[in-house]
PDB file of C-alpha atoms in Angstrom:
ATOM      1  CA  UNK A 189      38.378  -1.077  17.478  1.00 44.00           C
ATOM      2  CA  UNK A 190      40.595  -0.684  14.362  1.00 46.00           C
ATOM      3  CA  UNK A 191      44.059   1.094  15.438  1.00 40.00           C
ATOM      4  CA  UNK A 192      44.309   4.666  15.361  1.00 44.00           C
ATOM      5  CA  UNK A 193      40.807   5.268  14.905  1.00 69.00           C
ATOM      6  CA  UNK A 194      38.295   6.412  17.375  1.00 82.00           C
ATOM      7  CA  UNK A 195      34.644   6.008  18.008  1.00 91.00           C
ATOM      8  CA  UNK A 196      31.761   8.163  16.638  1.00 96.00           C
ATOM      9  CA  UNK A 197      29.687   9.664  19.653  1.00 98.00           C
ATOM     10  CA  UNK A 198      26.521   9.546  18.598  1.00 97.00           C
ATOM     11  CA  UNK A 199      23.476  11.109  20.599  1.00 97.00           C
ATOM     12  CA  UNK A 200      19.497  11.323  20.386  1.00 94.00           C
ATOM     13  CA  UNK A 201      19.039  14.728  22.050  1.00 93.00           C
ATOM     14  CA  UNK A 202      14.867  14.969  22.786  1.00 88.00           C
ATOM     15  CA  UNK A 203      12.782  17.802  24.412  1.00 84.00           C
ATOM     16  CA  UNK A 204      13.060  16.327  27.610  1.00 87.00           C
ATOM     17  CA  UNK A 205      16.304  14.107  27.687  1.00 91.00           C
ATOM     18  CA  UNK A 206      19.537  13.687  26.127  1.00 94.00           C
ATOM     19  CA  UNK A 207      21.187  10.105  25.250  1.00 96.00           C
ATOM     20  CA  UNK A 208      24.719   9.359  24.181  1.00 98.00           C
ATOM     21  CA  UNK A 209      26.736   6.580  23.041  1.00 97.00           C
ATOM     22  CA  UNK A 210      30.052   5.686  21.300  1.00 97.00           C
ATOM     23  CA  UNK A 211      29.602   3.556  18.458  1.00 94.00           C
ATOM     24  CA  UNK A 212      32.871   1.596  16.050  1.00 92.00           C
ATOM     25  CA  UNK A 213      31.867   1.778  13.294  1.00 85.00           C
ATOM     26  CA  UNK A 214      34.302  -1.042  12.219  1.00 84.00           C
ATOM     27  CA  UNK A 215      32.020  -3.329  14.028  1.00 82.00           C
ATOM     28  CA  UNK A 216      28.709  -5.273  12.354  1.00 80.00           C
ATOM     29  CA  UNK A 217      27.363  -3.797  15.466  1.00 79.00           C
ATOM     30  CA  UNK A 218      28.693  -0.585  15.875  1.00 88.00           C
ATOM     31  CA  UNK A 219      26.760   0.649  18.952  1.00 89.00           C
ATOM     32  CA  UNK A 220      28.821   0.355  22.239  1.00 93.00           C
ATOM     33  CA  UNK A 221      26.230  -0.572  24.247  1.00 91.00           C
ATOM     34  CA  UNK A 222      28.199  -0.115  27.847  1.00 93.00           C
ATOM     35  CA  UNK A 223      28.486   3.765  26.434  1.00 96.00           C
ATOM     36  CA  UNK A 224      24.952   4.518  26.580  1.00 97.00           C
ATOM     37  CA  UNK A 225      23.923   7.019  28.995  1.00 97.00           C
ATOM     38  CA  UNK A 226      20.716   9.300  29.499  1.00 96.00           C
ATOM     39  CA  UNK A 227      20.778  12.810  30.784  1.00 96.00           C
ATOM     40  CA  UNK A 228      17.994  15.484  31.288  1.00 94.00           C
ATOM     41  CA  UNK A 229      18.972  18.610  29.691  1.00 92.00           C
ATOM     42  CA  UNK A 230      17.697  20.876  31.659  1.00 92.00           C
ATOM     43  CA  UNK A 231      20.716  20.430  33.835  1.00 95.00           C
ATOM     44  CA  UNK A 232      23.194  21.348  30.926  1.00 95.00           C
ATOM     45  CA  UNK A 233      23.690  25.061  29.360  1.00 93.00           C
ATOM     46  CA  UNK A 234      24.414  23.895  25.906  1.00 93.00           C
ATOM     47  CA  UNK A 235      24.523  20.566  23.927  1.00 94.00           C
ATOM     48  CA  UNK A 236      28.191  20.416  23.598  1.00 95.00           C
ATOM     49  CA  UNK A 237      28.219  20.892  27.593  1.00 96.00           C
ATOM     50  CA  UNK A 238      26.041  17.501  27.691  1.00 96.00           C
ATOM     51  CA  UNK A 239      28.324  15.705  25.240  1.00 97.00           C
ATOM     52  CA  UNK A 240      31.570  16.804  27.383  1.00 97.00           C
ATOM     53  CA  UNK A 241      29.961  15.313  30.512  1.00 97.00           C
ATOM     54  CA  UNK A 242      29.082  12.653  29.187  1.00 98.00           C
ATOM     55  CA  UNK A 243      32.713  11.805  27.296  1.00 97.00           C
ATOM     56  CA  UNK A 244      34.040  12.259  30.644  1.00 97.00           C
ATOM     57  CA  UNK A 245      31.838  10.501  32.603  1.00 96.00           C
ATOM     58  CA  UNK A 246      32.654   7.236  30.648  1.00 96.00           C
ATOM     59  CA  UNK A 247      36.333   8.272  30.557  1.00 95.00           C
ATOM     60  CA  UNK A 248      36.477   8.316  27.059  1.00 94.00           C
ATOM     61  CA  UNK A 249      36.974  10.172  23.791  1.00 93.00           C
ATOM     62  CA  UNK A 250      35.826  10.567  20.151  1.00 95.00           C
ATOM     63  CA  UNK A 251      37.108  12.625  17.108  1.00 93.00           C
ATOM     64  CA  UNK A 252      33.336  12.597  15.322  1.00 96.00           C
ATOM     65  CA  UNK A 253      29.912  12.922  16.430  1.00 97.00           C
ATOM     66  CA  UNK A 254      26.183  12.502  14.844  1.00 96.00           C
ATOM     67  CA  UNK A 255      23.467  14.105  16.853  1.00 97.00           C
ATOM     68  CA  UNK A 256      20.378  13.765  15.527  1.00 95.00           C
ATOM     69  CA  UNK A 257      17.892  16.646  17.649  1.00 94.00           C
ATOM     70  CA  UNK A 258      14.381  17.150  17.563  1.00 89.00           C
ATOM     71  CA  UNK A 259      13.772  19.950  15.561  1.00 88.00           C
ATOM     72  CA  UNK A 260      14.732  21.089  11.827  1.00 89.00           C
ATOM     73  CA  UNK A 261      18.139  21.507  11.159  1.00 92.00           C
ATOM     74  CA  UNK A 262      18.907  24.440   8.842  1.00 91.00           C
ATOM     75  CA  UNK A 263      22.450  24.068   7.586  1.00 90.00           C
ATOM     76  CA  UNK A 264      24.765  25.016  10.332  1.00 93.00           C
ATOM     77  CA  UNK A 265      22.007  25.569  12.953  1.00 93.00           C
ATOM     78  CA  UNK A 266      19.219  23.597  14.550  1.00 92.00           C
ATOM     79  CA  UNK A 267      16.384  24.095  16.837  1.00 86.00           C
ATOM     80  CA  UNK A 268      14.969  21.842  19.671  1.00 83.00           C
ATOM     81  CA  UNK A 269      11.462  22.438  19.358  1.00 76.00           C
ATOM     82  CA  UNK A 270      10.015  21.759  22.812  1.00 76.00           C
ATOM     83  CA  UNK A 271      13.579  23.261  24.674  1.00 80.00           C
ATOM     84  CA  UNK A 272      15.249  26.407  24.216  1.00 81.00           C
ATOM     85  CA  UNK A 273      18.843  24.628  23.352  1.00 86.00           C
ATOM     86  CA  UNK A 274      20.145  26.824  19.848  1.00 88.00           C
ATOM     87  CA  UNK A 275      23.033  24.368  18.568  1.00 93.00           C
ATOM     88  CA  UNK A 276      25.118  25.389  16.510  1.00 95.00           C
ATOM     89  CA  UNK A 277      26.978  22.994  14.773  1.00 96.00           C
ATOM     90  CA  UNK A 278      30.505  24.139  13.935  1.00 96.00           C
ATOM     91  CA  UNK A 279      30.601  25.892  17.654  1.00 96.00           C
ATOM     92  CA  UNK A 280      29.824  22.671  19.120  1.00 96.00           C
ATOM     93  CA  UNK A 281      32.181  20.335  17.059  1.00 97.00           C
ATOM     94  CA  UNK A 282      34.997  23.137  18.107  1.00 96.00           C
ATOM     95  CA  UNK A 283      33.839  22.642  21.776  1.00 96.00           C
ATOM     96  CA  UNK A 284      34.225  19.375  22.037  1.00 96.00           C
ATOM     97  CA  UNK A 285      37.742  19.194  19.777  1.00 95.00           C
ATOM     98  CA  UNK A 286      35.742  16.914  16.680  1.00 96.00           C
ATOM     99  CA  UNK A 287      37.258  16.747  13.394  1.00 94.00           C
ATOM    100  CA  UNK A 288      33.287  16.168  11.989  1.00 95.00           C
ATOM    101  CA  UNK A 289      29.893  16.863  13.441  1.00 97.00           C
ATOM    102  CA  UNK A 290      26.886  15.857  11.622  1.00 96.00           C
ATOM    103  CA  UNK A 291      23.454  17.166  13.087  1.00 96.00           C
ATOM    104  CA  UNK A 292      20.380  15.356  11.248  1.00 94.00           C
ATOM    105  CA  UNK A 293      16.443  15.716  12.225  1.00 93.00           C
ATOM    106  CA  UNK A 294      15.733  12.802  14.911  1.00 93.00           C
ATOM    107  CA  UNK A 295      13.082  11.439  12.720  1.00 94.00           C
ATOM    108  CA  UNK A 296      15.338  11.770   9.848  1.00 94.00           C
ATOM    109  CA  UNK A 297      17.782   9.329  11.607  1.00 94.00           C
ATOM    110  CA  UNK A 298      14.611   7.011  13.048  1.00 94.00           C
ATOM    111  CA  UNK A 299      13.589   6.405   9.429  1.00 95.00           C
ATOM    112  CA  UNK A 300      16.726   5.813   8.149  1.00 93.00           C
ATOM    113  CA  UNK A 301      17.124   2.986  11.123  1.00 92.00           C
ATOM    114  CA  UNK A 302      13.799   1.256   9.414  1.00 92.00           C
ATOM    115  CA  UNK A 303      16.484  -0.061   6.422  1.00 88.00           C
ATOM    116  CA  UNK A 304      18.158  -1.888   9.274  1.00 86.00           C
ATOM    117  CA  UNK A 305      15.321  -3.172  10.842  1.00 90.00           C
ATOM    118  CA  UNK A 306      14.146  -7.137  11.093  1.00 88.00           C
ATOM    119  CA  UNK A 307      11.077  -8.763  11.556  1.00 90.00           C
ATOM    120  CA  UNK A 308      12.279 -10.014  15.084  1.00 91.00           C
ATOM    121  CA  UNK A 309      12.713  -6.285  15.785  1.00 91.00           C
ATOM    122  CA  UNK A 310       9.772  -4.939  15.963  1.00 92.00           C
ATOM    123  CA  UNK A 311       5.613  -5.415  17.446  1.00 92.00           C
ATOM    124  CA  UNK A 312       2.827  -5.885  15.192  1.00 90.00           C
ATOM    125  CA  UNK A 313      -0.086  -3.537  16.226  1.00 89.00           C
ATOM    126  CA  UNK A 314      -2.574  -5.608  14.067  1.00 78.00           C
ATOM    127  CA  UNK A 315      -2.442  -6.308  10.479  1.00 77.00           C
ATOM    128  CA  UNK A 316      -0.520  -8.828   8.705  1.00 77.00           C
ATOM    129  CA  UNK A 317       3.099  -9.425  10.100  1.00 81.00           C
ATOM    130  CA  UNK A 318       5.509  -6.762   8.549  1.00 87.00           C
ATOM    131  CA  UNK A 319       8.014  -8.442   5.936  1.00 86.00           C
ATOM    132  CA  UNK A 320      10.766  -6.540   4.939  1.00 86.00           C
ATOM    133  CA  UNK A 321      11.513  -5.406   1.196  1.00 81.00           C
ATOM    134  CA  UNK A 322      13.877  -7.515  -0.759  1.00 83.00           C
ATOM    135  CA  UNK A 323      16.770  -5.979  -1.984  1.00 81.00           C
ATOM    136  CA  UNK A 324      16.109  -3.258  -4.513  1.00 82.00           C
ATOM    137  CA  UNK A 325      12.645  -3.304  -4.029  1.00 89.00           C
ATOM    138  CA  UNK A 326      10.599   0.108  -3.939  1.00 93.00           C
ATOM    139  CA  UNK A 327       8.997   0.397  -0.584  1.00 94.00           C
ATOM    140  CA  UNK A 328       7.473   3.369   1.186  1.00 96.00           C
ATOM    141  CA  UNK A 329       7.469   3.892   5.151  1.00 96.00           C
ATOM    142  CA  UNK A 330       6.049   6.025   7.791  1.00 97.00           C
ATOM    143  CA  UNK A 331       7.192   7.066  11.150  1.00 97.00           C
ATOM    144  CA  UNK A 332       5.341   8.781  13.764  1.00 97.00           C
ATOM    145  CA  UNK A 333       6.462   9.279  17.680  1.00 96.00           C
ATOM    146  CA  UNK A 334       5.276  10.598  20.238  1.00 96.00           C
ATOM    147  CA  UNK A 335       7.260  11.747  23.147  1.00 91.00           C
ATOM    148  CA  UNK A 336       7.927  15.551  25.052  1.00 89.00           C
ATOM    149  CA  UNK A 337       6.217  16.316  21.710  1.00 92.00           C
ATOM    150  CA  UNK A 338       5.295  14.243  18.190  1.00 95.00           C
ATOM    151  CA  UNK A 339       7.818  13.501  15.488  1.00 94.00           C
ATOM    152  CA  UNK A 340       7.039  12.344  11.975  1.00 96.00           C
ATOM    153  CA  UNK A 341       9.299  11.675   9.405  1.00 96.00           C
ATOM    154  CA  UNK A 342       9.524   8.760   6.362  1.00 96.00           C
ATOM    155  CA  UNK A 343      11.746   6.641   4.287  1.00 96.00           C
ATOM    156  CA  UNK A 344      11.713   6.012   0.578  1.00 96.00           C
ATOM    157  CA  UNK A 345      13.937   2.786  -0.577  1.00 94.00           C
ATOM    158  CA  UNK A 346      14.520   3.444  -4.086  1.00 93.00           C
ATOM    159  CA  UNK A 347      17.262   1.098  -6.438  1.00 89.00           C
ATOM    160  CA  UNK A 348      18.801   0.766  -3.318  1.00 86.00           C
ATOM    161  CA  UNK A 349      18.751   3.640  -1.547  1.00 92.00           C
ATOM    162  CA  UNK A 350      17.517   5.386   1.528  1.00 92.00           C
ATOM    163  CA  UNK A 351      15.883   8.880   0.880  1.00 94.00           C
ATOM    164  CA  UNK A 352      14.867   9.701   4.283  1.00 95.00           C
ATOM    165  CA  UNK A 353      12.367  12.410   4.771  1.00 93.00           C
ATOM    166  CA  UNK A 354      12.403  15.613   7.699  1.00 90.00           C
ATOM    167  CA  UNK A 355       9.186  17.067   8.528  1.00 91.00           C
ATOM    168  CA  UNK A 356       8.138  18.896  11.531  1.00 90.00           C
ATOM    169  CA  UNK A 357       4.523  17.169  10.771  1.00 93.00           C
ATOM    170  CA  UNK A 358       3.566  17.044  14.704  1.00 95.00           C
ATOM    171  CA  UNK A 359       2.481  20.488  14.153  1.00 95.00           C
ATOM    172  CA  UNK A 360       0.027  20.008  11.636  1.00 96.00           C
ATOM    173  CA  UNK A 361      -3.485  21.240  12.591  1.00 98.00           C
ATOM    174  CA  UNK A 362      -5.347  18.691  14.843  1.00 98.00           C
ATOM    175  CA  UNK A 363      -8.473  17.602  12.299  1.00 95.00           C
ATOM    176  CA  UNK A 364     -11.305  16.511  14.891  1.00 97.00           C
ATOM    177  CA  UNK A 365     -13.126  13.206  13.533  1.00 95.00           C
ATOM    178  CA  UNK A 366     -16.292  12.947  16.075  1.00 97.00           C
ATOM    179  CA  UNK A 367     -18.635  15.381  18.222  1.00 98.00           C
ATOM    180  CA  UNK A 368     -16.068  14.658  21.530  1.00 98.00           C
ATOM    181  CA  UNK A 369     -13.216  15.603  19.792  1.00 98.00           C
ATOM    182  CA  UNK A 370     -14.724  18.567  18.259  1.00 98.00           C
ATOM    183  CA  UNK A 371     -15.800  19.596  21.802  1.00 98.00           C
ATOM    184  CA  UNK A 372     -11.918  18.603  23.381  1.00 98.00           C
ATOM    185  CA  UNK A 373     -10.727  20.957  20.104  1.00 98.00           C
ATOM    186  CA  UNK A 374     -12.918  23.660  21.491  1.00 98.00           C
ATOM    187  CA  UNK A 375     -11.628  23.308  25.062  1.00 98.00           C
ATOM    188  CA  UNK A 376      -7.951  23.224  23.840  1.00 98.00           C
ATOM    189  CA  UNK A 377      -8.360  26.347  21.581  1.00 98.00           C
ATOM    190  CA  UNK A 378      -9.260  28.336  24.368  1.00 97.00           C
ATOM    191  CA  UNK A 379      -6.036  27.832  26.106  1.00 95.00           C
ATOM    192  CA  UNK A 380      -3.555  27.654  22.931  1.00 97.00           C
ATOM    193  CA  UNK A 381      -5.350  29.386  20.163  1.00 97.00           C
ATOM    194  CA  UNK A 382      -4.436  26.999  17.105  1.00 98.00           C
ATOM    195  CA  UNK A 383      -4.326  23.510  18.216  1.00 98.00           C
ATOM    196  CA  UNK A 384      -1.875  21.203  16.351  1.00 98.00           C
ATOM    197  CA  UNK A 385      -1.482  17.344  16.673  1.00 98.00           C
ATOM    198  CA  UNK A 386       1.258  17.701  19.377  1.00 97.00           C
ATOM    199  CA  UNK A 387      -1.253  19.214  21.635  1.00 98.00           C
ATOM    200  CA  UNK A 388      -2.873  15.740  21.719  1.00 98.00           C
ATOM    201  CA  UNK A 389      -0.496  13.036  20.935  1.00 98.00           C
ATOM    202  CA  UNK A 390       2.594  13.206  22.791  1.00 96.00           C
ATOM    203  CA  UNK A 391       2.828  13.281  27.225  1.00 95.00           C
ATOM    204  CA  UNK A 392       2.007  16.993  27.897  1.00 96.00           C
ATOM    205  CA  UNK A 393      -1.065  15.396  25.341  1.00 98.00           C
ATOM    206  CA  UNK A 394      -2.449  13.291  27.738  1.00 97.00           C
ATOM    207  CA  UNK A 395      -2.670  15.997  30.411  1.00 98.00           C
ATOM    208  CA  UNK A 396      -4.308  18.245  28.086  1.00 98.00           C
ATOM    209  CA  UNK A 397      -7.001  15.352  26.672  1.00 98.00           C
ATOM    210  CA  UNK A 398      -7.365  14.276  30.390  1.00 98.00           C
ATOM    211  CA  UNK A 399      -8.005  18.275  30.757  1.00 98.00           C
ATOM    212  CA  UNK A 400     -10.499  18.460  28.546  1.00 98.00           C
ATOM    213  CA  UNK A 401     -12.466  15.305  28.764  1.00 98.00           C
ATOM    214  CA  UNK A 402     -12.964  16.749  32.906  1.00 98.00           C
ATOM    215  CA  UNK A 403     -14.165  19.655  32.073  1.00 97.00           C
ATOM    216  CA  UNK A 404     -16.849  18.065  29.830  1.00 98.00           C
ATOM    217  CA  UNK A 405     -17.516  15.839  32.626  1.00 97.00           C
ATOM    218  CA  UNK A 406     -17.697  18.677  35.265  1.00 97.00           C
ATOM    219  CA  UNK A 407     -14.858  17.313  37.014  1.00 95.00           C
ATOM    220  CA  UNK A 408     -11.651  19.382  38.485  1.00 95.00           C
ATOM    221  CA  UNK A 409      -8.825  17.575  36.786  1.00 94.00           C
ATOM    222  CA  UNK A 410      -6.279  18.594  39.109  1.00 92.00           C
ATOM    223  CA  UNK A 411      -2.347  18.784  38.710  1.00 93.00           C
ATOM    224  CA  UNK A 412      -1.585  15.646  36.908  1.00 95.00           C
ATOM    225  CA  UNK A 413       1.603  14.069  34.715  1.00 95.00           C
ATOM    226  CA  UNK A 414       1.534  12.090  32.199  1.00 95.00           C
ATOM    227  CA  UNK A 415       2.125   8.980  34.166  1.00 95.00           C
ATOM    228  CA  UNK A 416      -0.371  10.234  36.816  1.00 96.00           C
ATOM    229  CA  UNK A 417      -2.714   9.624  34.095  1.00 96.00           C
ATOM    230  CA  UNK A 418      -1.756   6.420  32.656  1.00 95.00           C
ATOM    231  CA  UNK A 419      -1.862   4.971  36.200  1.00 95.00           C
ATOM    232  CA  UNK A 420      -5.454   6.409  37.224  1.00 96.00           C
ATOM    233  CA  UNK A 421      -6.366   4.850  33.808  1.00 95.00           C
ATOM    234  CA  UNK A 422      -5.130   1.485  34.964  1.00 93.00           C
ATOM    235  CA  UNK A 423      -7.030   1.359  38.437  1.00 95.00           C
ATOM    236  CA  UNK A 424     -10.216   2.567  36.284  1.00 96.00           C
ATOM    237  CA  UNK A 425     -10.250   5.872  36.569  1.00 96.00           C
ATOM    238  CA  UNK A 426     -13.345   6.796  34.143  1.00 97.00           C
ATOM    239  CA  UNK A 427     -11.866  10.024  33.152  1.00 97.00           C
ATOM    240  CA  UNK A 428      -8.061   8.399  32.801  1.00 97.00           C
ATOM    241  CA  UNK A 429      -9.702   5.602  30.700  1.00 96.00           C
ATOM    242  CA  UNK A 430     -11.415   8.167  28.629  1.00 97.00           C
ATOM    243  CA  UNK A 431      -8.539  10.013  27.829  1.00 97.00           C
ATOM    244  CA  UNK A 432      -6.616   7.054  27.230  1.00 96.00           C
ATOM    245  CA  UNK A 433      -8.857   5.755  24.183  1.00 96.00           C
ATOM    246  CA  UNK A 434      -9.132   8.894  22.784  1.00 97.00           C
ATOM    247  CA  UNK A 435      -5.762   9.912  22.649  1.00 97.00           C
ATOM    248  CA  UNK A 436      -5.264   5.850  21.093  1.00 96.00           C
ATOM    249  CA  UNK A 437      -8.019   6.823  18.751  1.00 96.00           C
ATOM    250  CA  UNK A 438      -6.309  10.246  17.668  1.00 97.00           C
ATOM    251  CA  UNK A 439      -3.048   8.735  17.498  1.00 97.00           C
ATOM    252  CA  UNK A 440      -4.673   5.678  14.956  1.00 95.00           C
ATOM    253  CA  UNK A 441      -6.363   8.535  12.936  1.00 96.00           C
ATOM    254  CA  UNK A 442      -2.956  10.742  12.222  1.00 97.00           C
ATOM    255  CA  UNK A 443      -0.816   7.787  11.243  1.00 96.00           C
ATOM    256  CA  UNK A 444      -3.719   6.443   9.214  1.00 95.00           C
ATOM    257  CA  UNK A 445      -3.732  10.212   7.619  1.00 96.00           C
ATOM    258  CA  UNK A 446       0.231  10.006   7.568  1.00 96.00           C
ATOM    259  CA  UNK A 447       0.070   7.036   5.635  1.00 95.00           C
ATOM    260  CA  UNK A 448      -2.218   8.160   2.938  1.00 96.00           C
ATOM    261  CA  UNK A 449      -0.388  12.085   2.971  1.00 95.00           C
ATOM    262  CA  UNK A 450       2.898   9.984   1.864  1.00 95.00           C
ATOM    263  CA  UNK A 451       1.949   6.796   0.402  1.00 96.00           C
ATOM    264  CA  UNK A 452       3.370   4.785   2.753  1.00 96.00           C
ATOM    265  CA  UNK A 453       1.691   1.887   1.747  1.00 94.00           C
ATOM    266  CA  UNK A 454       4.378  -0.522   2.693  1.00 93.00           C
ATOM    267  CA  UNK A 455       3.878  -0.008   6.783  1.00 92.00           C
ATOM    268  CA  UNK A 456       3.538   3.126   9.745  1.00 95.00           C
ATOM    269  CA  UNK A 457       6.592   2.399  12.516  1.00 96.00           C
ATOM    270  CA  UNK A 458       5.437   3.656  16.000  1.00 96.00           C
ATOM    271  CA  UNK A 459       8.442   5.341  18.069  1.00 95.00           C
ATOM    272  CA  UNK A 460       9.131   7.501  20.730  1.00 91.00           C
ATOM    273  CA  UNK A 461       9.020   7.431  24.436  1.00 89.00           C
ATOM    274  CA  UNK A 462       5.519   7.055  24.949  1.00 93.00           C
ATOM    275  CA  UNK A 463       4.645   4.488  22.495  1.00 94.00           C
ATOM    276  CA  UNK A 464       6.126   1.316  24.309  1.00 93.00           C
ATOM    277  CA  UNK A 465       4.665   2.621  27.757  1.00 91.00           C
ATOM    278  CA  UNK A 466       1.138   2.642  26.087  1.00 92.00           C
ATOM    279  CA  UNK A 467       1.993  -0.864  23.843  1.00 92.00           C
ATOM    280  CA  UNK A 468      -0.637  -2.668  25.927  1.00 90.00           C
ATOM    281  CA  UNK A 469      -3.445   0.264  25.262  1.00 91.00           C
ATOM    282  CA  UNK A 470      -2.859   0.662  21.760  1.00 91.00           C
ATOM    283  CA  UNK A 471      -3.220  -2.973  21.151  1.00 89.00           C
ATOM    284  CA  UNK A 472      -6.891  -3.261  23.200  1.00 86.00           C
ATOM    285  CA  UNK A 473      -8.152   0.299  21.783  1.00 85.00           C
ATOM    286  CA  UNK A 474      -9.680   1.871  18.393  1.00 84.00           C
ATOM    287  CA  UNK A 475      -6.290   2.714  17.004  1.00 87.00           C
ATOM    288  CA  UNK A 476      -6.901   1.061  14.039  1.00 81.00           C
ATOM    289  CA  UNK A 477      -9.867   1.743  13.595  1.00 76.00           C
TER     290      UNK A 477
END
């Protein structure tokens, strides 16, 4: 690290958990990997209370920060959607002594990582490989998530630059596309009124697909997780298996959607926590189709 400078701490603060590292950015690879360090934040009051354990569990310091949250950021303020953290961003950058904090959308920040990205770096799920742009060449991107809830977000690459783009478009209205998944929007209405694409395609999701597709069956789902569900799907659970291709079908339909909403011709990137647990499932189901 350059003299007299300190690292950035940068963080990717989720629904569910919250992850910090330092990163130099004097370095081709600025991310200090031996930094990196998950918490749940349920246990924590406030984000800057996270970020000050977390400095001083790795006995270090920074002057800067980027978070990037899941939720909109409205100038000084921003919102985690699926907790009930309220950050503010000048009270937290006075909390933890920072000269700068930036706070950017999480899917903001996962788009703007796509410019980075190499072929080596990523999983083809079908298709031709994925080549990236050449310099100055106009390309269009996707990204979709799921996770504690669904992020979407995209990149534009115009004469060299990145226009990144922040939507909250996990809550669009879930648009059923065959006779089941009418019936599973009928089931899921009764519990949450309006049922958006998060209701489906994220963890809490699964429970409420594997929900559904039970009752149709005439079959007490019982008190599942996520995982619970993945794993009865494994060992051939009908039900579990059901749910599994239909929330790989639903998930293939909204980035197919996503792609045509934003012209994102040039490739959809799959992220989020969920996504490389069910790698295996998406590859073997109708997601594309």
């Amino acid at each position: 690290m350059s003299v007299g400078s300190q690292p950035v701490l940068v963080a990717d603060i989720g629904g569910t958990n919250a992850r910090f590292a330092l990163a130099d950015t004097s370095l081709d690879a600025p991310l200090l990997k031996d930094s990196i360090r998950e918490y749940a934040v349920a246990e924590f009051p406030s984000l800057g209370d996270a970020a000050r354990h977390h400095l001083e569990q790795i006995g270090a310091s920074a002057g800067r920060g980027v978070f990037a949250v899941a939720g909109r950021v409205d100038g000084d303020e921003a919102r985690i959607t699926n907790h009930p953290w309220v950050i503010s961003r000048s009270r937290t950058a006075a909390m933890l002594g920072f000269d700068e904090l930036h706070l950017i959308n999480d899917f903001a920040a996962q788009a703007m990582a796509i410019s980075l990205l190499q072929p080596e770096d990523v999983i083809q799920v079908g298709g031709a490989a994925w080549v990236p742009g050449k310099p100055g060449q106009p390309r269009n991107y996707a990204v979709i998530g799921p996770g504690t809830g669904l992020g979407v977000g995209g990149l534009i690459l115009r004469h060299g630059r990145c226009y990144p783009l922040e939507t909250e478009g996990g809550h669009v209205s879930f648009p059923p596309g065959t006779p089941e998944e009418i019936r599973i929007l009928e089931i899921l209405s009764e519990q949450f009124g309006r049922v958006s694409n998060e209701r489906l395609i994220c963890g809490p999701g699964l429970v409420n697909i594997h929900r559904a597709v039970c009752e149709m069956a005439g079959i007490d789902p019982g008190q599942l997780q996520p995982v619970d569900v993945t794993a009865r799907a494994l060992h051939g659970d009908p039900q579990a298996m059901r749910t599994v291709d239909v929330f790989c079908a639903v998930f293939g339909a909204i980035a197919g959607d996503l792609v045509l909403t934003q012209g994102a011709w040039d490739g959809v990137f799959l992220t989020g926590g969920l996504t490389p647990k069910m790698l295996d499932s998406l590859q073997h189901s109708g997601f594309r189709q």
